[in-house]
XYZ file of C-alpha atoms in Angstrom:
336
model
C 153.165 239.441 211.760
C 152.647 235.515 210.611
C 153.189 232.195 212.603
C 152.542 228.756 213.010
C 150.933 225.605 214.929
C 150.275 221.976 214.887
C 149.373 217.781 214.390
C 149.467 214.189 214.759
C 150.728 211.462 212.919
C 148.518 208.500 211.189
C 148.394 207.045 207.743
C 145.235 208.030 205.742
C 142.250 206.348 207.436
C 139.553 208.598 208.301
C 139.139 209.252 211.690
C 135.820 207.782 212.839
C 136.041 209.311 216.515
C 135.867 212.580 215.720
C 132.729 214.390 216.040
C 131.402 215.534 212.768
C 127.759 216.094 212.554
C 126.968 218.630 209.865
C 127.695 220.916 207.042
C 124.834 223.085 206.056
C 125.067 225.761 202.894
C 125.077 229.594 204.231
C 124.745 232.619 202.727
C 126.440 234.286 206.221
C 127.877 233.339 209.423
C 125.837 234.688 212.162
C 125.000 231.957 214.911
C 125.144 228.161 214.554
C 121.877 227.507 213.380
C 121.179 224.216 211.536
C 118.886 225.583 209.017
C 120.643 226.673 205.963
C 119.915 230.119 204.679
C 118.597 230.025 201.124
C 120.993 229.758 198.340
C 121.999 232.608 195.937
C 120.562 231.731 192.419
C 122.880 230.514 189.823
C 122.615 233.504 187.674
C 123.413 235.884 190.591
C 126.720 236.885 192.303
C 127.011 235.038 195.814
C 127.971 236.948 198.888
C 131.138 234.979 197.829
C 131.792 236.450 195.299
C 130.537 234.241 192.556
C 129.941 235.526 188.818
C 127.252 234.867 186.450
C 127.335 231.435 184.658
C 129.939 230.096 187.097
C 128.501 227.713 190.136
C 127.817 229.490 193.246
C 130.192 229.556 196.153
C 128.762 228.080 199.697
C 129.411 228.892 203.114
C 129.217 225.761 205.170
C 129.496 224.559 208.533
C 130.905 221.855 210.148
C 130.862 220.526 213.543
C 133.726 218.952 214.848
C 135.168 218.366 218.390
C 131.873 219.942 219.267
C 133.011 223.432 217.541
C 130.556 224.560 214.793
C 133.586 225.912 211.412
C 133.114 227.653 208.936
C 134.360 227.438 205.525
C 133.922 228.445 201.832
C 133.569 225.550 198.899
C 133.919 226.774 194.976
C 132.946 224.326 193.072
C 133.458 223.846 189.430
C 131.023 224.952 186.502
C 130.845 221.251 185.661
C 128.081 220.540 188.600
C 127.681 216.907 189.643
C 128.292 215.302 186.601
C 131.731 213.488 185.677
C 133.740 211.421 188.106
C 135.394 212.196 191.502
C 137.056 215.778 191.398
C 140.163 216.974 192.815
C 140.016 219.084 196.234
C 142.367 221.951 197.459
C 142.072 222.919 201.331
C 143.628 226.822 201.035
C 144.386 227.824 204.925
C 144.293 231.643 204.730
C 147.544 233.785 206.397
C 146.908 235.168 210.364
C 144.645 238.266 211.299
C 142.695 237.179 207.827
C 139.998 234.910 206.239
C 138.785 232.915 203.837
C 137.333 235.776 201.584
C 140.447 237.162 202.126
C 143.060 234.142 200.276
C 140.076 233.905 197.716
C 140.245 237.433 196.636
C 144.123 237.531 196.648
C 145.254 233.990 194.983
C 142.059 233.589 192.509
C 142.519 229.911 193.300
C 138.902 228.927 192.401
C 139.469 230.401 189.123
C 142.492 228.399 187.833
C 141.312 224.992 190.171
C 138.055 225.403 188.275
C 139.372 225.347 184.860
C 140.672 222.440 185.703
C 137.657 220.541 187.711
C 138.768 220.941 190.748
C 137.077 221.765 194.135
C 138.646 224.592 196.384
C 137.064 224.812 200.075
C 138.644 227.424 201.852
C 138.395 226.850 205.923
C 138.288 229.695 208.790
C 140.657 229.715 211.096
C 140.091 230.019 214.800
C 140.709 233.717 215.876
C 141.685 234.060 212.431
C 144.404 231.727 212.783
C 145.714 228.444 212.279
C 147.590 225.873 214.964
C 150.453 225.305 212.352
C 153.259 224.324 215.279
C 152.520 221.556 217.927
C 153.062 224.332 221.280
C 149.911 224.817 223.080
C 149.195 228.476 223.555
C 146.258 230.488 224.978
C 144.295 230.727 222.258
C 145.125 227.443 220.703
C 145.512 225.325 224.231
C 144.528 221.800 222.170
C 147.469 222.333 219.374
C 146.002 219.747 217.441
C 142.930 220.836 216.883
C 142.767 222.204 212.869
C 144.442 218.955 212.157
C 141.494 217.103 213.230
C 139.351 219.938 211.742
C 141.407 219.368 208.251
C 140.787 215.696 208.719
C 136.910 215.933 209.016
C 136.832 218.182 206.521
C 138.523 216.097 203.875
C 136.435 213.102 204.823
C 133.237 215.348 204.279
C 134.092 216.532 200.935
C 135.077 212.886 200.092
C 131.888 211.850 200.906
C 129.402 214.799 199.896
C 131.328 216.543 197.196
C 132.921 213.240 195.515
C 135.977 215.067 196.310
C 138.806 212.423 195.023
C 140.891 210.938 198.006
C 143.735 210.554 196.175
C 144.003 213.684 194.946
C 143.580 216.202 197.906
C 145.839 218.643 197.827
C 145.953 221.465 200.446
C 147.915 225.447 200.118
C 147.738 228.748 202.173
C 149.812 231.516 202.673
C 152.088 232.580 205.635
C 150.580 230.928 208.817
C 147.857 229.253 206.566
C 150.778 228.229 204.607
C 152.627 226.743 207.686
C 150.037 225.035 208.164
C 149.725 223.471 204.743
C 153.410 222.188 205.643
C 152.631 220.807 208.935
C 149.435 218.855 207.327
C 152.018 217.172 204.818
C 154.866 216.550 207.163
C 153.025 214.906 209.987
C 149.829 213.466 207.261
C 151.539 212.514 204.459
C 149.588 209.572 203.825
C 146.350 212.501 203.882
C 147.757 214.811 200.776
C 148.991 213.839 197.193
C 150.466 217.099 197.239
C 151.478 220.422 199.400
C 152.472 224.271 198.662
C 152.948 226.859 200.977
C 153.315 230.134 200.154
C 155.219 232.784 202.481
C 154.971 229.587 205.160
C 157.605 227.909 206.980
C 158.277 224.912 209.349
C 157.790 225.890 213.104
C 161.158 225.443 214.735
C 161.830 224.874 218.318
C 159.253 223.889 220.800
C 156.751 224.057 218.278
C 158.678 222.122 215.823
C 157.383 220.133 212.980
C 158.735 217.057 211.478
C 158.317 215.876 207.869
C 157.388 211.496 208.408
C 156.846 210.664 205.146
C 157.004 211.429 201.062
C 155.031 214.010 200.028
C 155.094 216.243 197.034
C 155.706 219.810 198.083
C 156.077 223.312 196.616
C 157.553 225.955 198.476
C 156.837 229.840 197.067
C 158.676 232.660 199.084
C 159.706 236.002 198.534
C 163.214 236.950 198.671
C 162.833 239.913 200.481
C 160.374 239.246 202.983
C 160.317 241.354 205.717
C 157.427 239.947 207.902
C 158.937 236.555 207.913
C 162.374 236.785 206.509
C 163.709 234.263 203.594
C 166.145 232.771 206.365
C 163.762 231.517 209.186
C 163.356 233.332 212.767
C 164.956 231.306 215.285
C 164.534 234.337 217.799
C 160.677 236.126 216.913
C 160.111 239.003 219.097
C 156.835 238.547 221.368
C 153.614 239.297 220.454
C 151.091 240.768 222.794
C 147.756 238.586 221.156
C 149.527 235.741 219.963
C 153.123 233.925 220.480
C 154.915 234.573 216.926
C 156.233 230.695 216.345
C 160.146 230.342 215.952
C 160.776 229.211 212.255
C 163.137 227.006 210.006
C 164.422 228.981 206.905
C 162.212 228.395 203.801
C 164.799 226.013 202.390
C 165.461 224.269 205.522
C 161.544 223.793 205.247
C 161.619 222.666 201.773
C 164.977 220.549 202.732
C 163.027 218.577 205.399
C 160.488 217.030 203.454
C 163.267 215.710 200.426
C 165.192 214.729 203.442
C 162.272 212.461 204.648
C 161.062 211.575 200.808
C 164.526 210.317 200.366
C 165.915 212.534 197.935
C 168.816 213.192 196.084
C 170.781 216.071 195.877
C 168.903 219.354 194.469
C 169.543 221.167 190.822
C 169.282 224.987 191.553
C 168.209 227.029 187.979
C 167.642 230.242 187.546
C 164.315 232.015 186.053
C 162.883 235.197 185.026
C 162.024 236.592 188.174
C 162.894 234.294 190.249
C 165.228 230.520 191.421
C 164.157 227.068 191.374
C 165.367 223.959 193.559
C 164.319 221.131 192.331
C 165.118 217.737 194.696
C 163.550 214.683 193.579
C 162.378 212.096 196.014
C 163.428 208.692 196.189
C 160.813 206.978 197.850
C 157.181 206.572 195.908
C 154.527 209.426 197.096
C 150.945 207.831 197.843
C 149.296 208.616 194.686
C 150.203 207.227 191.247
C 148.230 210.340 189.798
C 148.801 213.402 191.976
C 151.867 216.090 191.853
C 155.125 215.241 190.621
C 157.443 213.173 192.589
C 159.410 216.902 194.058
C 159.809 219.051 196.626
C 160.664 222.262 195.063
C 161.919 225.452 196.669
C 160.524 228.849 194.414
C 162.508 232.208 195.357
C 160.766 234.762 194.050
C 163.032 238.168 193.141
C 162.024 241.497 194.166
C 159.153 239.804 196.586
C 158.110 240.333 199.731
C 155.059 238.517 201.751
C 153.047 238.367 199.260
C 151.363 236.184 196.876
C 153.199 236.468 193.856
C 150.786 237.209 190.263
C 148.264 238.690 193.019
C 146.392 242.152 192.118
C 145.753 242.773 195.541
C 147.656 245.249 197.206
C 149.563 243.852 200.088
C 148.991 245.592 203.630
C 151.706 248.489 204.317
C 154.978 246.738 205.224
C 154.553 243.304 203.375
C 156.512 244.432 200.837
C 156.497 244.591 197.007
C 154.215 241.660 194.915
C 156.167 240.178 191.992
C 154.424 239.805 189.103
C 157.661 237.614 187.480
C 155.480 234.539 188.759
C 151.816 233.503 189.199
C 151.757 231.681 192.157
C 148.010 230.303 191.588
C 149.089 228.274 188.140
C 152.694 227.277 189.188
C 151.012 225.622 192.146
C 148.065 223.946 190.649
C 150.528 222.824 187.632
C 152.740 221.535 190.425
C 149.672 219.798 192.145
C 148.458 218.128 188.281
C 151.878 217.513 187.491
C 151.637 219.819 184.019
C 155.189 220.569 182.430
C-alpha cells in the first residue's frame, strides 16, 4: 500500500529561516558525519550505480530543521561547464528509496541526455508527508515541504541548478507528493508529474493555488491505489493510508485552478490522453507546456510504465505501450 502527506503556501522566495547547514558528497549513509567519504573515480561504477564515462552519482546530506537527509544527485556528463541546468526532484513511492525510483524510471538517463540534473531525496521512514494530517510518524506534516524547499535552494546555489526550470516527479506516495509540491508551491516548480500519485482527499486534503504545468501517468487497472480515488482506505497498522481524489479529479484540480478550458480526450496506442489547457500564464516563459494532462495507461497497474523492473507481487502488470521517463521529461521541455 501507497499514501500521501503535506505543505504550505508562499510564492517562490527562498526560505531564509530554515536551517540548512550542509551537503557533503557520500559514498554511504552510515551516521551524520561531516566529513565526506572519498569519491568513486570517474572511470569506476559508483555505489550508485554510475557507468564508465558518465559523471558519478553522489550521496549527499543536508541538514534542515536540524534533521541531517539524505539524497542522491546525477549529474550530467557535461560537468560544470555551460550555463544553469535544469533540476528534477524524483520523490520515490512508500516502503522504498531513492536507489529504488532510480533503478525503476532510468530518469538520470533520459534527464542527462538532455542536461539536466536529477537529485533523488529519501524519505523519512521511507516515506513522504504528501497530505497536510499530522500522523505519528510524520507529527510536523509540513516538514518535506520545507525539506524540498532547502533542497531546491541548495542545488540553485551549488549545482547552478536553473530556478526557473525545477521540475519535480515520483511515483505513488512520492508522486503525491510531487502534486502537493505544485498545488500548494506553484510559484516553486515550472512543471509537475506524478506517476501512480493522487491528491490526498479529506482531512489531509490538498488544494491546487496556482498555475502549474502538470502531468498525470496512472494505470488503468491499479489495484494498490485504484484509477478512481479511495475515499474510504482501510487502516494500516504502521502508517494511516491517506483518503484520495480520483486521478482525474487530481489532474482536474490543478486546470481548475490554472484556469482552464474544457479538456480534449484522444485515444493512443496503449493508452488515453486529456489534454486541458490553462488559461492563466505558468511562472516560466521556458519550462513545460502550458497543460495539465491526464495519461491512462491500458493494461497497467502501479507501476511505472516503459520500466524493466519487475513490480512487487500484487502491483499489477507494467505496460510497455508508454515510457513514462521520456513522456514526462518531453512534457517538462515542452518537446512535441
Amino acid at each position: 500500500m501507497r499514501s500521501l502527506r503535506d505543505l504550505t503556501l508562499r510564492p517562490r522566495r527562498w526560505p531564509g529561516a530554515l536551517a540548512l547547514v550542509l551537503a557533503l558528497p557520500l559514498a554511504g549513509c552510515a551516521g551524520d558525519s561531516e566529513r565526506p567519504d572519498p569519491a568513486p573515480p570517474a572511470s569506476a561504477p559508483s555505489r550508485a550505480g554510475a557507468t564508465a564515462g558518465a559523471a558519478p552519482d553522489v550521496r549527499a546530506r543536508l541538514r534542515v530543521d536540524g534533521v541531517a537527509r539524505e539524497y542522491l544527485l546525477h549529474r550530467p556528463a557535461d560537468g560544470a561547464g555551460g550555463g544553469p541546468r535544469p533540476l528534477v526532484i524524483a520523490f520515490h513511492g512508500r516502503g522504498a528509496d531513492a536507489a529504488e525510483l532510480r533503478e525503476k524510471s532510468r530518469l538520470e538517463r533520459a534527464a542527462g541526455a538532455r542536461g539536466m540534473l536529477v537529485a533523488y531525496p529519501e524519505g523519512l521512514d521511507e516515506g513522504w508527508g504528501a497530505g497536510t494530517r499530522a500522523t505519528e510518524r510524520r507529527p510536523d506534516p509540513d516538514l518535506d515541504v520545507r525539506f524540498t524547499e532547502a533542497l531546491i535552494e541548495h542545488l540553485v546555489r551549488a549545482e547552478r541548478a536553473d530556478p526557473e526550470r525545477v521540475y519535480a516527479t515520483g511515483f505513488s506516495n512520492g508522486g503525491s507528493m510531487a502534486l502537493r509540491v505544485a498545488a500548494q508551491r506553484p510559484g516553486l516548480l515550472a512543471g509537475a508529474a506524478s506517476v501512480s500519485g493522487q491528491l490526498p482527499a479529506g482531512a489531509a486534503g490538498i488544494e491546487a493555488t496556482g498555475p502549474v504545468p502538470v502531468m498525470v501517468v496512472y494505470g488503468a487497472d491499479d489495484p494498490v491505489r485504484p484509477l478512481a480515488g479511495w475515499p474510504s482506505p482501510p487502516p494500516d497498522p504502521e502508517e494511516p493510508i491517506l483518503p484520495s481524489l480520483s486521478a482525474r479529479d487530481s489532474a482536474e484540480a490543478f486546470a481548475t485552478a490554472g484556469g482552464a478550458g474544457a479538456p480534449v480526450t484522444e485515444e493512443r496506442k496503449g493508452y488515453d490522453r486529456t489534454v486541458w489547457r490553462l488559461g492563466a500564464a505558468p511562472r516560466s516563459a521556458h519550462g513545460a507546456a502550458a497543460t495539465v494532462q491526464l495519461l491512462v495507461v491500458h493494461d497497467a497497474g502501479h507501476t511505472w510504465p516503459g520500466s524493466d523492473v519487475t513490480p512487487p507481487k500484487g502491483f499489477g502488470p507494467t505496460s510497455r505501450a508508454l515510457d513514462a521517463t521520456d513522456t514526462i521529461l518531453g512534457f517538462f521541455t515542452d518537446e512535441p
